[in-house]
Short mmCIF file of C-alpha atoms and ligand atoms in Angstrom, two decimals:
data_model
loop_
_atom_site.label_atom_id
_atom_site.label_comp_id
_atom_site.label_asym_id
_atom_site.label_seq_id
_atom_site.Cartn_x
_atom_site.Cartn_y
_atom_site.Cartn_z
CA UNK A 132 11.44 104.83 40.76
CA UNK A 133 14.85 104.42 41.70
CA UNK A 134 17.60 107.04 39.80
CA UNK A 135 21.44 106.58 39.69
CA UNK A 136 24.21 108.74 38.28
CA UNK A 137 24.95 108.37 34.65
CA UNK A 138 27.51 105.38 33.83
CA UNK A 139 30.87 107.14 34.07
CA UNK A 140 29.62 110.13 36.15
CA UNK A 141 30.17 110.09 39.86
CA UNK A 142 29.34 111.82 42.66
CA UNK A 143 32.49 113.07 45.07
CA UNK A 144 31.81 113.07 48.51
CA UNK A 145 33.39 113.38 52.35
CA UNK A 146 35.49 111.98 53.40
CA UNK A 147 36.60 112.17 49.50
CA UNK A 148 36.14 115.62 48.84
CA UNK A 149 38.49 116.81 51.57
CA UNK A 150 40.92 115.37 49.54
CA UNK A 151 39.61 117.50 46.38
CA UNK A 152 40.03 119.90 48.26
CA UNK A 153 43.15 120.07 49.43
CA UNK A 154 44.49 119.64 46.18
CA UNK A 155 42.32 122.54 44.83
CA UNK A 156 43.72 124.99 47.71
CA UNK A 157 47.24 123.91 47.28
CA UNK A 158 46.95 124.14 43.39
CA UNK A 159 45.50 127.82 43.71
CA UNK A 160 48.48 128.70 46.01
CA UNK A 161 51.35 127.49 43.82
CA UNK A 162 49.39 129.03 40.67
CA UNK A 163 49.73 132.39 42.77
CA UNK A 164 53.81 132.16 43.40
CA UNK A 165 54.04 131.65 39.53
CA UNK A 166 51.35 134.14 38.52
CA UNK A 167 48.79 132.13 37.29
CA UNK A 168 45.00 133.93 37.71
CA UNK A 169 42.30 131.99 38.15
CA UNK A 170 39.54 132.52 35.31
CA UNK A 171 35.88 130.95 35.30
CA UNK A 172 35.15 129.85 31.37
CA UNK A 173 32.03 128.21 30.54
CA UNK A 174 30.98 124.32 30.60
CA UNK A 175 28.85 124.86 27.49
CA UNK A 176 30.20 126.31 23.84
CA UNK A 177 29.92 126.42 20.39
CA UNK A 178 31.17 122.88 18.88
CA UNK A 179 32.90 124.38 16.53
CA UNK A 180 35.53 125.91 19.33
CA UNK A 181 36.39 122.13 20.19
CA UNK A 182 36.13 120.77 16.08
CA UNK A 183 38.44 123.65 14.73
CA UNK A 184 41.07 123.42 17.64
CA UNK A 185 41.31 119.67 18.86
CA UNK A 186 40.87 118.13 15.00
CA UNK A 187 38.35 116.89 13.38
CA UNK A 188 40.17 113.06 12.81
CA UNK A 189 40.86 113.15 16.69
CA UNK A 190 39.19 110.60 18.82
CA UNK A 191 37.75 113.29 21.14
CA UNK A 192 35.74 114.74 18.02
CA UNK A 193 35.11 112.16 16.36
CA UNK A 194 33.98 109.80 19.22
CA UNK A 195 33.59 111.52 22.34
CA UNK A 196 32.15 114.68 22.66
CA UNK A 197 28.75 115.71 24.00
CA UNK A 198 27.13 117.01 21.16
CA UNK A 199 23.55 118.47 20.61
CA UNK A 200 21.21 121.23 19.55
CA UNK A 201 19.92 123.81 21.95
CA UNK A 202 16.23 125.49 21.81
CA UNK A 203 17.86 127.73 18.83
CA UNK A 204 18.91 125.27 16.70
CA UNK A 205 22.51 125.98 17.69
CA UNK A 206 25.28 123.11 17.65
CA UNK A 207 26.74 123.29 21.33
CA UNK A 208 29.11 120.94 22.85
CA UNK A 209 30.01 120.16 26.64
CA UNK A 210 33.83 121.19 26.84
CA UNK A 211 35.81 117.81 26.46
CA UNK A 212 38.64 119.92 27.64
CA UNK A 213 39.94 123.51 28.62
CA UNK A 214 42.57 124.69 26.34
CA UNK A 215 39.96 125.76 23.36
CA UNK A 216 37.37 127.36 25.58
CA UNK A 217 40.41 129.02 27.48
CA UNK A 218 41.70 130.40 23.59
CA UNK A 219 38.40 131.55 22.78
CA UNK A 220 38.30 133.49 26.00
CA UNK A 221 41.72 135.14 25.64
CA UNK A 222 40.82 136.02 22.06
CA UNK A 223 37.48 137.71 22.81
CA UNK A 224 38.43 139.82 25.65
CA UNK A 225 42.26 141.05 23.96
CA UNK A 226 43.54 139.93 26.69
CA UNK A 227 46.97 139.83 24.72
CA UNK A 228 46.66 143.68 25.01
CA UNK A 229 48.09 143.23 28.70
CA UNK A 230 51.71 142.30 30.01
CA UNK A 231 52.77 139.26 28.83
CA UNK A 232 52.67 136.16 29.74
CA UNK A 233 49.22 136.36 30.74
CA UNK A 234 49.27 132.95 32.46
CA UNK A 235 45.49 131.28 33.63
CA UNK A 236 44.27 128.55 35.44
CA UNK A 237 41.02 127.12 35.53
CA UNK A 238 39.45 124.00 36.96
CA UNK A 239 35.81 122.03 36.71
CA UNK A 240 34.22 119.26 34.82
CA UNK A 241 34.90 118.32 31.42
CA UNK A 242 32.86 115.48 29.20
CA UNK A 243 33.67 112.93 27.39
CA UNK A 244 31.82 109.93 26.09
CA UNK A 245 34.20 107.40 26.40
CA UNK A 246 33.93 103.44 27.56
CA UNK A 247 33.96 103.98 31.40
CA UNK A 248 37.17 102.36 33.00
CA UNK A 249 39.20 102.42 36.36
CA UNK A 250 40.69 106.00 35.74
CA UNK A 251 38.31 107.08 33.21
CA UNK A 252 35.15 108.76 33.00
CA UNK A 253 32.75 110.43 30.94
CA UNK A 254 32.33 113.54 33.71
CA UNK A 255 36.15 114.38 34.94
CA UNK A 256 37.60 117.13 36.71
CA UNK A 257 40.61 119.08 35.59
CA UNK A 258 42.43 121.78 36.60
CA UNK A 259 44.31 123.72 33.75
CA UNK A 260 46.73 126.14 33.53
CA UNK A 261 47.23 128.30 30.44
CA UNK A 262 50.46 130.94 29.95
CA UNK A 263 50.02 133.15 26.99
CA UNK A 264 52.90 134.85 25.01
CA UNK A 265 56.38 133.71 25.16
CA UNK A 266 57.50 131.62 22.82
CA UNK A 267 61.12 130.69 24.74
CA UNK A 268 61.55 127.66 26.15
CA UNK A 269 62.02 128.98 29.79
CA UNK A 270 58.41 129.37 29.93
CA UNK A 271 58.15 125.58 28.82
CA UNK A 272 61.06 124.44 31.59
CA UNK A 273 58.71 127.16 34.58
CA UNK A 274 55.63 125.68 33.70
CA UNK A 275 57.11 122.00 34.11
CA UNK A 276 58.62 123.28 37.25
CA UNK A 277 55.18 124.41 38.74
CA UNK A 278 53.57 121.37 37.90
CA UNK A 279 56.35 119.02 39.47
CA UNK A 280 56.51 121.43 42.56
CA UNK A 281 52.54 121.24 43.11
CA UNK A 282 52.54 117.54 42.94
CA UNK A 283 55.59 117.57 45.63
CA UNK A 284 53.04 119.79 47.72
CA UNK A 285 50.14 117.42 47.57
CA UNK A 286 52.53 114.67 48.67
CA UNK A 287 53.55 113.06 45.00
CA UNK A 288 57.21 112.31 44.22
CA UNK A 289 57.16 109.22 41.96
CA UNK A 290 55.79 110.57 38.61
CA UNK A 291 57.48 110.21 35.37
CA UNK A 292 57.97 113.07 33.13
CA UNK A 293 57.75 111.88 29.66
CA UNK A 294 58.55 114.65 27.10
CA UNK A 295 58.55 115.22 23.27
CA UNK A 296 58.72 118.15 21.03
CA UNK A 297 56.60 117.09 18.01
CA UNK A 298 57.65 120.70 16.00
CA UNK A 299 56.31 123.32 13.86
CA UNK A 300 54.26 122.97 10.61
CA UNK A 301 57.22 123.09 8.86
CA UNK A 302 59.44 119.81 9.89
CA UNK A 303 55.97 117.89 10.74
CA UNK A 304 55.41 117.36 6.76
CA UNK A 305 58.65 116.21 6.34
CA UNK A 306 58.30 113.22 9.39
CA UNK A 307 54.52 112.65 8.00
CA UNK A 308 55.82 111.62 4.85
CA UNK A 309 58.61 109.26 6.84
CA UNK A 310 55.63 107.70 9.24
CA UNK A 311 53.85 107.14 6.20
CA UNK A 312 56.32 105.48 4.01
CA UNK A 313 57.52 103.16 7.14
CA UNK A 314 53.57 102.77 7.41
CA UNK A 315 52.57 102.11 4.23
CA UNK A 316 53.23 97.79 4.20
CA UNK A 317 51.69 97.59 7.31
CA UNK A 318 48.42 99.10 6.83
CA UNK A 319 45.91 96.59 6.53
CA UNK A 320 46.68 95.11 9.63
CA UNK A 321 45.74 98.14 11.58
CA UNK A 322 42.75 99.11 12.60
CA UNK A 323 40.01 101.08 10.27
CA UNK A 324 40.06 103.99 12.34
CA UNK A 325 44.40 104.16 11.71
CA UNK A 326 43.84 103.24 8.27
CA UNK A 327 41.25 105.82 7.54
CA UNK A 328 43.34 108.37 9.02
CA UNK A 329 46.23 107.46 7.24
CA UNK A 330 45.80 109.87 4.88
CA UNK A 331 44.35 112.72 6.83
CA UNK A 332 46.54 112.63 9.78
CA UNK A 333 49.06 109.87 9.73
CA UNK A 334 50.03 111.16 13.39
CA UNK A 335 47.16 109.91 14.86
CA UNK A 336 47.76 106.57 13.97
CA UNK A 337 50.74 106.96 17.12
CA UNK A 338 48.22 107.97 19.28
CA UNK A 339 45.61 104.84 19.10
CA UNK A 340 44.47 103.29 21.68
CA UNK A 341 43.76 99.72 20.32
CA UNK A 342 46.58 96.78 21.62
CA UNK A 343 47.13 95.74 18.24
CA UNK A 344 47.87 99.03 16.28
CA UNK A 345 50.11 99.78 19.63
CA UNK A 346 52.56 96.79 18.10
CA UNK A 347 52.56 97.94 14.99
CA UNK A 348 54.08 100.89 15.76
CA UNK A 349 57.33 99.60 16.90
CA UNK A 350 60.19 100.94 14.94
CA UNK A 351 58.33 104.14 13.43
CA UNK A 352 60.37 106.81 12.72
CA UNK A 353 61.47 109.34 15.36
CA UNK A 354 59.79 112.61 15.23
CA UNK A 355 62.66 114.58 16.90
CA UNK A 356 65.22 113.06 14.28
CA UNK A 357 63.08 114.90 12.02
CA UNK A 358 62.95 118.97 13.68
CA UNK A 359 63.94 121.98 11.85
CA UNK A 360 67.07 123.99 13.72
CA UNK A 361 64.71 126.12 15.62
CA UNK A 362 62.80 123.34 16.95
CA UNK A 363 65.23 121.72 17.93
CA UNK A 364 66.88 124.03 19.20
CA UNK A 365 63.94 125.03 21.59
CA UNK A 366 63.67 121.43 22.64
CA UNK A 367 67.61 121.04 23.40
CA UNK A 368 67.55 124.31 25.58
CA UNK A 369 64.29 123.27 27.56
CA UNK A 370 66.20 119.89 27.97
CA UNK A 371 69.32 121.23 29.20
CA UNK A 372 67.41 123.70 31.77
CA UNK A 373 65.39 120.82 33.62
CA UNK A 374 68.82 119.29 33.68
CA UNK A 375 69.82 122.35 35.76
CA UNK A 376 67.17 122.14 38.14
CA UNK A 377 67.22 118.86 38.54
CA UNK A 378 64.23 117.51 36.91
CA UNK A 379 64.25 114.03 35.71
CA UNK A 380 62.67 113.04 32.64
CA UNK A 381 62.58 110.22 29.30
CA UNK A 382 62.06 110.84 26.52
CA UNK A 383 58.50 108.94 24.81
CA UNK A 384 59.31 110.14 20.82
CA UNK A 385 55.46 108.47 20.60
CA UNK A 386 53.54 111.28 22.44
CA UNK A 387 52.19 112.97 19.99
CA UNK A 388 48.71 113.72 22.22
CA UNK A 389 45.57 113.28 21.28
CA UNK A 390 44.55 116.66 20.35
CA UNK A 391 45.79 118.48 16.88
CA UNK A 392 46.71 121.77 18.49
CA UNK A 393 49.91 120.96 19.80
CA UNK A 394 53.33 122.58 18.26
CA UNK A 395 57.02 121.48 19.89
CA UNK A 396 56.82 120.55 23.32
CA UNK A 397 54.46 117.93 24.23
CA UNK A 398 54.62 115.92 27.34
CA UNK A 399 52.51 113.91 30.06
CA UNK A 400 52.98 112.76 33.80
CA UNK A 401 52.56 109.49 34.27
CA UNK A 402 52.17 107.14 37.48
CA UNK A 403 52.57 103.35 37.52
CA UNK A 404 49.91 102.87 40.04
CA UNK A 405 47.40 103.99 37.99
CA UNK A 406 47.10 101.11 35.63
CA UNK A 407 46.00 101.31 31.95
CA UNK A 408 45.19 105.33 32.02
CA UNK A 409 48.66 106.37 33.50
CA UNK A 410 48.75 110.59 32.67
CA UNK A 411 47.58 112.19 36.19
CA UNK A 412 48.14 115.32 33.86
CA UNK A 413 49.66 116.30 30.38
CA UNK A 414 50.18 119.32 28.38
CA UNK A 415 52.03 121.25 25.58
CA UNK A 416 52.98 123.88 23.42
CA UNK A 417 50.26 125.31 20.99
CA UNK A 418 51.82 128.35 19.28
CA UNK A 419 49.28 128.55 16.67
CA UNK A 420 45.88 127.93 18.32
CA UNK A 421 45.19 131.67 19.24
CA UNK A 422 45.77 132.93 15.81
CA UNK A 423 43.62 130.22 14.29
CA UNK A 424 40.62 131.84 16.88
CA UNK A 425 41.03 135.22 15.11
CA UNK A 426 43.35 136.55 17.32
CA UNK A 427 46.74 137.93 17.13
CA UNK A 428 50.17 135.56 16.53
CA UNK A 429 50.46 134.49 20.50
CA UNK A 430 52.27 131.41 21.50
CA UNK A 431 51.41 129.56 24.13
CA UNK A 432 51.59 126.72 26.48
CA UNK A 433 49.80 124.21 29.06
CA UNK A 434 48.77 121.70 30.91
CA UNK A 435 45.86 120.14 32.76
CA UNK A 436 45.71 117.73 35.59
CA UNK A 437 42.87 115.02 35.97
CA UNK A 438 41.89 115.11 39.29
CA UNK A 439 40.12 111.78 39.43
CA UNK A 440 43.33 110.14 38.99
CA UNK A 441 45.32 112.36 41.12
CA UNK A 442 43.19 111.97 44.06
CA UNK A 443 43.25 107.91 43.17
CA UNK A 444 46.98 108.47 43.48
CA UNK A 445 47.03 110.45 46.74
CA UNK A 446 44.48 108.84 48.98
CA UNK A 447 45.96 106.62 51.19
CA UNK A 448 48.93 108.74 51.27
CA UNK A 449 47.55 112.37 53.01
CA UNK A 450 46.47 112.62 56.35
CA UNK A 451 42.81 113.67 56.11
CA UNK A 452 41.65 116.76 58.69
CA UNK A 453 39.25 115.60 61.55
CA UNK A 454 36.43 114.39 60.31
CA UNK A 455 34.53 114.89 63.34
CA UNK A 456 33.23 118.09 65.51
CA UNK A 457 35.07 119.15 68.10
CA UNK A 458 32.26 119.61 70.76
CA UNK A 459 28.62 118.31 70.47
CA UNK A 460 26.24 120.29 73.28
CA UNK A 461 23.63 118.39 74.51
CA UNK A 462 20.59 121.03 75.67
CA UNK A 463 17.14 120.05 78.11
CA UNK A 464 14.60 122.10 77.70
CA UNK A 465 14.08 125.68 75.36
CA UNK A 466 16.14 128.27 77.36
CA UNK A 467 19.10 125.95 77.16
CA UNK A 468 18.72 124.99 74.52
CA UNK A 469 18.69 128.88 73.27
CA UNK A 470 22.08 129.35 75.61
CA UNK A 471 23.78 125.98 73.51
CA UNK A 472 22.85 127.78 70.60
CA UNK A 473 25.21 131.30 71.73
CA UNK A 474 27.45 129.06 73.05
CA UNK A 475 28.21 127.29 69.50
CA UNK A 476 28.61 130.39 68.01
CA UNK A 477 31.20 131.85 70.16
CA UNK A 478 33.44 128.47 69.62
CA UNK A 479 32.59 128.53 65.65
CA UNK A 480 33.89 131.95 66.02
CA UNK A 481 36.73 130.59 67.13
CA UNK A 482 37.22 128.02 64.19
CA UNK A 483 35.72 125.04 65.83
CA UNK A 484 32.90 122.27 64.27
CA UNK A 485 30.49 122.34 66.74
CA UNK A 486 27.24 120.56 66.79
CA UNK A 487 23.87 121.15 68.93
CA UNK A 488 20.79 119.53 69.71
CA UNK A 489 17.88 120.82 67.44
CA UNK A 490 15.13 120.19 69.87
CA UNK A 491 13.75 117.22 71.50
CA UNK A 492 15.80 113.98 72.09
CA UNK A 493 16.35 112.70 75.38
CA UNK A 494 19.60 113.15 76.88
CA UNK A 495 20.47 109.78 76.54
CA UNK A 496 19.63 109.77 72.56
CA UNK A 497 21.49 113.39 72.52
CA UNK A 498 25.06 112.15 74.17
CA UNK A 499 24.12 108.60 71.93
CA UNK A 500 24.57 111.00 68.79
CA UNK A 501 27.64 112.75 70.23
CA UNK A 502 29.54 109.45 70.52
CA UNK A 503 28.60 108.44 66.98
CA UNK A 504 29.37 111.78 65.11
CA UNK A 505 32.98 110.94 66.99
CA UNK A 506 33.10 114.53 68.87
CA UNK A 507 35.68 115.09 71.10
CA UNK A 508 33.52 116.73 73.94
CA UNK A 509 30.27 117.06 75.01
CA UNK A 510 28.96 119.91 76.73
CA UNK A 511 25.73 119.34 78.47
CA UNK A 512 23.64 122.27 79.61
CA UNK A 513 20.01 121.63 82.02
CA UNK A 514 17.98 123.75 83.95
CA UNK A 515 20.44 123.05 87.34
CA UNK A 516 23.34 124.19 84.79
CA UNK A 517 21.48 127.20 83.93
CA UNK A 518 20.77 128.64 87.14
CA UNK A 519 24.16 127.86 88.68
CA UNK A 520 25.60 129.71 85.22
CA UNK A 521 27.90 126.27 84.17
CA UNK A 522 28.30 123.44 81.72
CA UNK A 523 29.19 120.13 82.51
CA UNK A 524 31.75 118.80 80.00
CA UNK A 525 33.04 115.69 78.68
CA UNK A 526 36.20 114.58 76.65
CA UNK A 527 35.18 111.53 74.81
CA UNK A 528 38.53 110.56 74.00
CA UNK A 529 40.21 111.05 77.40
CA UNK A 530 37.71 110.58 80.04
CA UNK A 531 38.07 113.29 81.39
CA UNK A 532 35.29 115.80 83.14
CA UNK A 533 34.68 118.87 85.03
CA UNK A 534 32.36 121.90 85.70
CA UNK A 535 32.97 125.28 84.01
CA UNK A 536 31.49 129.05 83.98
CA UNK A 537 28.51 128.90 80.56
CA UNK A 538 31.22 131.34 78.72
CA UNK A 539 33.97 129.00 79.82
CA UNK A 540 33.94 125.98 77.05
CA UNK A 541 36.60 127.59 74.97
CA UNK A 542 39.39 127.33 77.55
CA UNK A 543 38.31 123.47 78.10
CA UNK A 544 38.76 123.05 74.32
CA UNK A 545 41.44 125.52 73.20
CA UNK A 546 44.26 123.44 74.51
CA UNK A 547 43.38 120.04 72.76
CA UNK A 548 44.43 119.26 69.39
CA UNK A 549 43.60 120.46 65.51
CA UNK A 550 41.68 123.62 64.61
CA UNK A 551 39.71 123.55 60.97
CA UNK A 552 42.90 125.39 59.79
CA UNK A 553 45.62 122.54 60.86
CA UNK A 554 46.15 120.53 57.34
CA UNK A 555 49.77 119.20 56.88
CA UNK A 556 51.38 121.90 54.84
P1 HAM B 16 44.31 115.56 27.98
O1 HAM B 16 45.55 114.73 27.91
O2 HAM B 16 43.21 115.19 27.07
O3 HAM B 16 44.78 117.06 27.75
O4 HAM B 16 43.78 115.55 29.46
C1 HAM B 16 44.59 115.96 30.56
C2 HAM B 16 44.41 115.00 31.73
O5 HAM B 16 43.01 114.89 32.05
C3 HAM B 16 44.82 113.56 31.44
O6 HAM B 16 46.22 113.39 31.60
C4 HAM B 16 44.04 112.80 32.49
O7 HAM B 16 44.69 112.87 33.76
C5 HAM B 16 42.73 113.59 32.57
N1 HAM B 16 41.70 112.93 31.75
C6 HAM B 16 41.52 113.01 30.41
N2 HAM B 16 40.46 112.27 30.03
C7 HAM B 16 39.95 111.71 31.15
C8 HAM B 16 38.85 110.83 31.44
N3 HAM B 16 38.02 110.42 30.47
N4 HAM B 16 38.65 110.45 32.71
C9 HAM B 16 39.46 110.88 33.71
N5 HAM B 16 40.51 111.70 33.51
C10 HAM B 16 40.75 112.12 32.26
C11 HAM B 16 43.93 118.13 27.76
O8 HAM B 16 42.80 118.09 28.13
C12 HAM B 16 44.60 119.41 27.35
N6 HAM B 16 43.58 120.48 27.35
C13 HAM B 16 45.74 119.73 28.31
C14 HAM B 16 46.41 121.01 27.96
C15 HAM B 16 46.23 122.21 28.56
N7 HAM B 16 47.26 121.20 26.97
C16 HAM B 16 47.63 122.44 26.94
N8 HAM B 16 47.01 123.09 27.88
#
C-alpha cells in the first residue's frame, strides 16, 4: 500500500524549510521591537468560536471548515484561521486586565477545505499578529508599519498595500441598503450563493469569488462615501500618517474580507507574481469581536501572513545558508573511530555541521559519501594517524591538504567561510 499526503496538504522540507525558517526567526524579531509576544493557541476548538465570529453566510463557514464530532459528541472544528481562537484566548485568561495594548503573535497551520490551487491549500501556515486595546488609528498606521518593515527584512519590496475602512455598525446599514438597491436589477444574473445572501449579508456578495458575479459588481456603491464622522475620521488620520512615513498605498473600496468580524480598517498585501490568490497577508480592525466572546468592550486589530505564498514569493530571491557540512571525518577501525567521534563534538561546539562515519565502510565508500553530502573537508583519521597523534585533512573545494595535531582541525577550518549563524541579515 502506497500513502500520499492529503490533496491540498503538503509536506515542507530542506532545502524549503530553511526558507520557513528564516522568515519565522525574522518575524519573531521584528514582533519583539514592536512588542508583540508570542502565544501558543490551540489547532482544535469549539465550532462555534469560528461560526459566531467569522459569520455564518461566510464562505469559510459555510464551505470550508473542518468540521466533526469528537468521542463526546462535541462539535469541534480545525481553526480555519487565528483571530477567533486568539479572542477566545484573550477573553478567558482577562488578559485585558494588563497594560494595554496587549499585542500577540502566533503562527501554525490552519484548515480549510477549499478547491486546491497554485497558492492555495487546504493545510496553510500563517503567522498572526493580534494588538488588543486601542482604538486610535496609530495603532492601525504601527501595525501596517511592522508588517511592511518585516517583509523589507525577508527581502520583499514590491507589495501593494490595498486599504479600506468598511466602518462601524452604524454607517454599514446605511451602505447595505445602497449595495442593495444598486443590486437589486441585477440579481438573477449572479450566482445562487450572492443571491441567497442578498438578504442576509448583501456585503458578501463583494467578496465572491466566481468571474461572473466579479463583473457584476462594477459600479457598486462606495463604502467609504458612506462612513459616519468618526469613521471617517479614523480612516483619514490613518491615511494621512502612512503618508508621513512614507508608505504607499490604493485604495480597493471592494475589500470588504471574507470574514464578518471586521469594523473600519480592512486591508490586504498583495503581489503580482502570485497569480489568481494575490494576498501574501491581510488583516483589519475588529472592535467588536472581544465583547461578542463575553469579554469586556476591547478594540482591536490584525493581521496574518500566509506563509505558503510568502515563501513562493521569496525563493529565488534569498540566499539559502550552506546546505552542506562543513567537515565529514572519515574513521578505520573502533578507536578512531571513537577519537572522530570527540573530535566532532569539539567543532559542533564550535557551531560547525559535522558529519562522521558510523561504522564500517571502506575508506573509499567513506570519502565517496563526503564528496556527495558536498562537505568542505574531510578529515581522515587511521591507526598510523592515531599513533603519530594527527589527522590528515582535505578541502574539497580548494585542493588543498596537510597534516595537523588530532585537537588541531578547528584552526584548519576556522578561517574558511560561513558558520551555522552567517544568514544575510
Ligand atoms: P485571511 O485573509 O483569511 O485572514 O488569511 C490571511 C492570509 O492567509 C491570506 O492573505 C493568505 O496569504 C493566507 N491564506 C488564506 N487562505 C489560504 C489558503 N487556503 N491557502 C494558502 N494561504 C491562504 C485571516 O485569516 C484573518 N485571521 C487575518 C486577521 C488577523 N485579521 C485580523 N487579524
Amino acid at each position: 500500500m502506497k500513502y500520499s499526503a492529503l490533496k491540498g496538504i503538503q509536506d515542507v522540507l530542506p532545502p524549503d524549510i530553511e526558507i520557513w525558517q528564516h522568515i519565522e526567526s525574522t518575524a519573531q524579531k521584528m514582533f519583539h521591537l514592536y512588542g508583540f509576544q508570542e502565544i501558543r493557541i490551540p489547532i482544535i476548538e469549539s465550532t462555534e468560536i469560528f461560526t459566531r465570529s467569522i459569520g455564518l453566510d461566510t464562505d469559510i463557514v459555510e464551505k470550508e471548515m473542518y468540521t466533526f464530532s469528537d468521542k463526546a459528541g462535541r462539535s469541534v472544528t480545525l481553526r480555519p484561521e487565528g483571530t477567533a481562537p486568539a479572542v477566545r484566548c484573550f477573553v478567558e485568561h482577562h488578559l485585558h486586565n494588563n497594560p494595554s495594548p496587549q499585542k500577540f503573535f502566533y503562527r501554525g497551520p490552519m484548515f480549510r477545505y477549499e478547491r486546491p490551487q497554485k497558492g492555495r491549500f487546504r493545510q496553510f501556515y500563517q503567522i498572526g499578529a493580534e494588538a488588543f486595546g486601542v482604538s486610535f488609528p496609530s495603532l492601525d498606521a504601527e501595525i501596517i508599519m511592522l508588517l511592511k518593515k518585516l517583509f523589507e527584512k525577508i527581502g520583499l519590496d514590491e507589495l501593494n498595500f490595498e486599504l479600506n475602512s468598511i466602518g462601524c455598525e452604524k454607517c454599514r446599514q446605511f451602505y447595505k441598503s445602497a449595495l442593495m438597491t444598486f443590486l437589486k436589477d441585477k440579481l438573477p444574473d449572479f450566482c445562487p450563493d450572492c443571491q441567497r445572501r442578498y438578504h442576509l449579508n448583501p456585503l458578501r456578495i463583494l467578496d465572491c469569488k466566481v468571474d461572473e458575479c466579479k463583473s457584476l459588481q462594477e459600479g457598486t456603491p462606495v463604502v467609504t462615501e458612506y462612513l459616519c464622522g468618526d469613521c471617517k475620521e479614523h480612516f483619514e488620520d490613518l491615511l494621512s500618517r502612512l503618508k508621513i512615513f512614507k508608505i504607499p498605498y490604493t485604495l480597493n473600496p471592494n475589500l470588504v474580507r471574507g470574514l464578518d468580524y471586521y469594523t473600519r480598517t480592512t486591508f490586504e498585501v498583495t503581489s503580482e507574481h502570485l497569480g489568481a490568490q494575490k494576498a501574501v497577508a491581510a488583516g483589519g480592525r475588529y472592535d467588536r469581536l472581544v465583547e461578542e466572546f463575553s469579554g469586556p468592550q476591547v478594540p482591536a486589530i490584525g493581521f496574518a501572513i500566509g506563509m505558503e505564498r510568502l515563501v513562493a514569493l521569496i525563493k529565488d530571491k534569498i540566499v539559502s545558508r550552506p546546505s552542506a557540512p562543513k567537515v565529514f571525518i572519515a574513521t578505520l577501525g573502533k578507536s578512531a573511530e571513537t577519537e572522530g567521534f570527540r573530535i566532532a563534538e569539539d567543532l559542533r561546539e564550535a557551531g560547525y555541521w559535522i558529519e562522521v562515519n558510523y561504522g564500517g565502510a571502506s575508506l573509499k565508500s567513506q570519502l565517496r559519501k563526503a564528496d556527495r553530502l558536498g562537505a568542505e573537508f574531510t578529515f581522515i583519521i587511521g591507526d598510523d594517524e592515531l599513533k603519530a597523534g594527527k589527522i590528515k585533512w582535505k578541502n574539497l573545494r580548494t585542493g588543498t591538504e596537510g597534516v595537523t595535531e588530532l585537537r588541531g582541525g578547528l584552526s584548519v577550518i576556522d578561517d574558511s567561510s560561513a558558520q551555522l549563524d552567517d544568514w544575510p541579515e
